[in-house]
mmCIF file of C-alpha atoms in Angstrom:
data_model
loop_
_atom_site.group_PDB
_atom_site.id
_atom_site.type_symbol
_atom_site.label_atom_id
_atom_site.label_comp_id
_atom_site.label_asym_id
_atom_site.label_seq_id
_atom_site.Cartn_x
_atom_site.Cartn_y
_atom_site.Cartn_z
ATOM 1 C CA MET A 1 -8.842 9.372 -5.348
ATOM 2 C CA ILE A 2 -10.628 6.046 -5.896
ATOM 3 C CA ILE A 3 -8.901 2.656 -5.864
ATOM 4 C CA LYS A 4 -10.701 -0.510 -6.906
ATOM 5 C CA GLY A 5 -9.306 -4.022 -6.688
ATOM 6 C CA ARG A 6 -9.475 -7.589 -5.443
ATOM 7 C CA VAL A 7 -8.400 -8.345 -1.867
ATOM 8 C CA HIS A 8 -5.420 -10.468 -0.892
ATOM 9 C CA LYS A 9 -5.741 -11.099 2.835
ATOM 10 C CA PHE A 10 -2.948 -11.472 5.394
ATOM 11 C CA GLY A 11 -2.868 -11.731 9.180
ATOM 12 C CA ASP A 12 -0.991 -9.881 11.913
ATOM 13 C CA ASN A 13 2.725 -9.058 12.138
ATOM 14 C CA ILE A 14 3.656 -9.378 8.469
ATOM 15 C CA ASN A 15 7.276 -8.261 8.586
ATOM 16 C CA THR A 16 9.507 -6.805 5.926
ATOM 17 C CA ASP A 17 11.297 -10.170 5.467
ATOM 18 C CA ASP A 18 7.896 -11.707 4.708
ATOM 19 C CA ILE A 19 7.187 -8.931 2.213
ATOM 20 C CA ILE A 20 10.579 -9.131 0.473
ATOM 21 C CA PRO A 21 13.218 -11.666 1.551
ATOM 22 C CA ALA A 22 16.576 -10.188 2.569
ATOM 23 C CA LYS A 23 18.402 -12.115 -0.164
ATOM 24 C CA TYR A 24 16.925 -9.699 -2.741
ATOM 25 C CA LEU A 25 17.995 -6.473 -1.024
ATOM 26 C CA ASP A 26 20.893 -5.974 -3.430
ATOM 27 C CA SER A 27 18.347 -4.931 -6.079
ATOM 28 C CA GLN A 28 16.487 -1.654 -6.418
ATOM 29 C CA ASP A 29 14.550 -2.830 -9.476
ATOM 30 C CA LYS A 30 10.937 -2.456 -8.392
ATOM 31 C CA VAL A 31 9.576 -4.892 -10.997
ATOM 32 C CA PHE A 32 12.077 -7.558 -9.937
ATOM 33 C CA LEU A 33 11.306 -6.952 -6.258
ATOM 34 C CA GLY A 34 7.598 -7.129 -7.074
ATOM 35 C CA SER A 35 8.089 -10.550 -8.637
ATOM 36 C CA LYS A 36 9.438 -11.788 -5.277
ATOM 37 C CA CYS A 37 6.808 -10.056 -3.092
ATOM 38 C CA MET A 38 5.474 -12.254 -0.239
ATOM 39 C CA GLU A 39 7.598 -15.151 -1.523
ATOM 40 C CA ASN A 40 8.284 -16.459 2.006
ATOM 41 C CA ILE A 41 4.555 -16.651 2.788
ATOM 42 C CA ASP A 42 3.135 -17.629 -0.606
ATOM 43 C CA ALA A 43 5.478 -18.343 -3.520
ATOM 44 C CA SER A 44 2.690 -17.790 -6.080
ATOM 45 C CA PHE A 45 1.471 -14.469 -4.633
ATOM 46 C CA ALA A 46 3.106 -12.132 -7.166
ATOM 47 C CA LYS A 47 1.897 -14.257 -10.094
ATOM 48 C CA ARG A 48 -1.748 -13.940 -8.959
ATOM 49 C CA ILE A 49 -1.742 -10.158 -8.641
ATOM 50 C CA LYS A 50 -3.645 -8.080 -11.149
ATOM 51 C CA LYS A 51 -2.687 -4.425 -11.359
ATOM 52 C CA GLY A 52 -4.818 -2.525 -8.865
ATOM 53 C CA ASP A 53 -5.315 -5.361 -6.356
ATOM 54 C CA ILE A 54 -5.380 -4.543 -2.638
ATOM 55 C CA ILE A 55 -3.679 -6.105 0.379
ATOM 56 C CA VAL A 56 -5.804 -6.267 3.544
ATOM 57 C CA ALA A 57 -4.063 -7.288 6.755
ATOM 58 C CA GLY A 58 -4.246 -7.318 10.527
ATOM 59 C CA LYS A 59 -2.096 -5.504 13.071
ATOM 60 C CA ASN A 60 1.509 -4.343 12.774
ATOM 61 C CA PHE A 61 1.894 -4.737 9.000
ATOM 62 C CA GLY A 62 5.433 -3.993 7.812
ATOM 63 C CA CYS A 63 7.198 -4.555 11.126
ATOM 64 C CA GLY A 64 10.889 -5.400 11.070
ATOM 65 C CA SER A 65 13.667 -3.548 9.315
ATOM 66 C CA SER A 66 13.442 -0.066 7.887
ATOM 67 C CA ARG A 67 14.023 -1.025 4.254
ATOM 68 C CA GLU A 68 12.097 0.773 1.506
ATOM 69 C CA HIS A 69 12.394 -2.437 -0.505
ATOM 70 C CA ALA A 70 9.247 -3.794 1.162
ATOM 71 C CA SER A 71 7.111 -0.898 -0.097
ATOM 72 C CA TRP A 72 8.827 -1.032 -3.497
ATOM 73 C CA ALA A 73 8.052 -4.765 -3.781
ATOM 74 C CA ILE A 74 4.370 -4.299 -2.949
ATOM 75 C CA LYS A 75 4.019 -1.443 -5.416
ATOM 76 C CA GLY A 76 6.198 -3.253 -7.979
ATOM 77 C CA CYS A 77 3.958 -6.312 -8.094
ATOM 78 C CA GLY A 78 0.891 -4.177 -8.887
ATOM 79 C CA ILE A 79 -0.760 -3.703 -5.489
ATOM 80 C CA SER A 80 -2.506 -0.314 -5.439
ATOM 81 C CA LEU A 81 -3.325 -0.025 -1.714
ATOM 82 C CA VAL A 82 -2.599 -1.687 1.614
ATOM 83 C CA ILE A 83 -5.295 -1.616 4.289
ATOM 84 C CA ALA A 84 -4.411 -2.849 7.788
ATOM 85 C CA LYS A 85 -5.475 -2.498 11.399
ATOM 86 C CA SER A 86 -2.094 -0.895 12.100
ATOM 87 C CA PHE A 87 1.300 -0.409 10.474
ATOM 88 C CA ALA A 88 4.852 -0.263 11.717
ATOM 89 C CA ARG A 89 5.723 3.448 11.720
ATOM 90 C CA ILE A 90 8.748 3.200 9.411
ATOM 91 C CA PHE A 91 6.820 1.060 6.911
ATOM 92 C CA TYR A 92 3.995 3.633 6.939
ATOM 93 C CA ARG A 93 6.459 6.428 6.215
ATOM 94 C CA ASN A 94 8.376 4.465 3.563
ATOM 95 C CA SER A 95 5.143 3.582 1.769
ATOM 96 C CA ILE A 96 4.038 7.186 1.466
ATOM 97 C CA ASN A 97 7.577 8.174 0.448
ATOM 98 C CA VAL A 98 7.536 5.721 -2.487
ATOM 99 C CA GLY A 99 3.954 6.550 -3.523
ATOM 100 C CA LEU A 100 2.137 3.495 -2.109
ATOM 101 C CA PRO A 101 -1.131 4.462 -0.395
ATOM 102 C CA ILE A 102 -1.828 2.760 2.916
ATOM 103 C CA LEU A 103 -4.908 3.024 5.054
ATOM 104 C CA ILE A 104 -5.522 2.222 8.711
ATOM 105 C CA PHE A 105 -8.875 0.469 9.170
ATOM 106 C CA PRO A 106 -9.596 -1.368 12.447
ATOM 107 C CA TYR A 107 -12.274 -3.674 10.998
ATOM 108 C CA THR A 108 -10.263 -5.661 8.460
ATOM 109 C CA ASP A 109 -11.737 -8.894 9.874
ATOM 110 C CA ALA A 110 -14.992 -7.978 8.078
ATOM 111 C CA ILE A 111 -13.205 -8.118 4.695
ATOM 112 C CA ASN A 112 -12.633 -11.517 3.064
ATOM 113 C CA ASN A 113 -9.949 -12.752 0.721
ATOM 114 C CA SER A 114 -10.985 -12.138 -2.921
ATOM 115 C CA ASP A 115 -13.620 -9.502 -2.017
ATOM 116 C CA ILE A 116 -13.730 -6.596 -4.447
ATOM 117 C CA LEU A 117 -13.250 -3.210 -2.780
ATOM 118 C CA GLU A 118 -13.711 0.317 -4.035
ATOM 119 C CA VAL A 119 -11.910 2.727 -1.724
ATOM 120 C CA ASN A 120 -12.422 6.475 -1.899
ATOM 121 C CA LEU A 121 -9.432 7.952 -0.077
ATOM 122 C CA THR A 122 -10.776 11.492 -0.438
ATOM 123 C CA LYS A 123 -14.153 10.739 1.174
ATOM 124 C CA GLY A 124 -12.891 8.146 3.638
ATOM 125 C CA GLU A 125 -15.084 5.347 2.363
ATOM 126 C CA ILE A 126 -14.542 1.638 1.737
ATOM 127 C CA LYS A 127 -17.182 -0.082 -0.390
ATOM 128 C CA ASN A 128 -17.081 -3.839 -0.213
ATOM 129 C CA ILE A 129 -18.772 -4.579 -3.531
ATOM 130 C CA SER A 130 -18.726 -8.341 -2.891
ATOM 131 C CA GLN A 131 -20.607 -8.006 0.396
ATOM 132 C CA ASN A 132 -22.666 -4.921 -0.524
ATOM 133 C CA ARG A 133 -21.356 -3.042 2.536
ATOM 134 C CA VAL A 134 -19.959 0.436 3.014
ATOM 135 C CA TYR A 135 -17.554 1.430 5.785
ATOM 136 C CA THR A 136 -16.245 4.817 6.793
ATOM 137 C CA CYS A 137 -12.585 5.357 7.528
ATOM 138 C CA ASP A 138 -10.263 8.296 7.966
ATOM 139 C CA LYS A 139 -9.881 10.472 4.907
ATOM 140 C CA PHE A 140 -6.458 10.340 3.326
ATOM 141 C CA PRO A 141 -4.906 13.781 3.993
ATOM 142 C CA PHE A 142 -4.684 16.126 1.005
ATOM 143 C CA PHE A 143 -0.898 16.503 1.087
ATOM 144 C CA MET A 144 -0.484 12.702 1.227
ATOM 145 C CA ARG A 145 -2.786 12.317 -1.790
ATOM 146 C CA GLN A 146 -0.565 14.835 -3.590
ATOM 147 C CA ILE A 147 2.532 12.760 -2.758
ATOM 148 C CA ILE A 148 0.838 9.544 -3.928
ATOM 149 C CA ASN A 149 -0.413 11.189 -7.143
ATOM 150 C CA ALA A 150 3.088 12.489 -7.857
ATOM 151 C CA GLY A 151 4.523 8.968 -7.504
ATOM 152 C CA GLY A 152 6.307 9.520 -4.192
ATOM 153 C CA VAL A 153 7.853 12.231 -2.077
ATOM 154 C CA ILE A 154 10.898 12.827 -4.342
ATOM 155 C CA ALA A 155 8.690 13.377 -7.406
ATOM 156 C CA TRP A 156 6.354 15.563 -5.320
ATOM 157 C CA ILE A 157 9.273 17.748 -4.151
ATOM 158 C CA LYS A 158 10.617 18.040 -7.701
ATOM 159 C CA GLY A 159 7.155 19.015 -8.935
ATOM 160 C CA ARG A 160 6.805 21.702 -6.266
ATOM 161 C CA LYS A 161 10.296 22.998 -7.037
ATOM 162 C CA ASN A 162 9.486 23.189 -10.767
ATOM 163 C CA ALA A 163 6.176 24.930 -10.045
ATOM 164 C CA SER A 164 7.877 27.556 -7.870
ATOM 165 C CA HIS A 165 10.490 28.207 -10.586
ATOM 166 C CA GLN A 166 7.733 28.748 -13.163
ATOM 167 C CA LYS A 167 6.092 31.360 -10.918
ATOM 168 C CA SER A 168 9.333 33.401 -10.634
#
């Protein structure tokens, strides 16, 4: 699984209210939520995103409340991957559940805003095309790649259920 995109860089402790303001939590429309993504930090963020772009951040990304809306908003605005030094546990779980790949990488300081990355989740490799550098990282586990490829855990479960019915 290879993801290629332009970097949008953030610092430490980006919380779920930074990702999607609480005033929008009455919506479950992922495109709408995506249009409001990072509004509290940068009102023009969602307008600058091109499908496939990547968020790179520091420590404790996604801290705060346990809302799935934050992961929906990131995915809904077109971000294909979030790379951070660390994630809040519930945000990590919610992201996988909704089909948003996230990757722990302790050296995000080496990546600059607007760099172009090519990330191979299967091999555990981050190519910084802009800087002509290659980094190794943990491989994305097979079952998590299956969940991401299915579009989230609900779709993955439905697909497995349908596959088991076809075998019977």
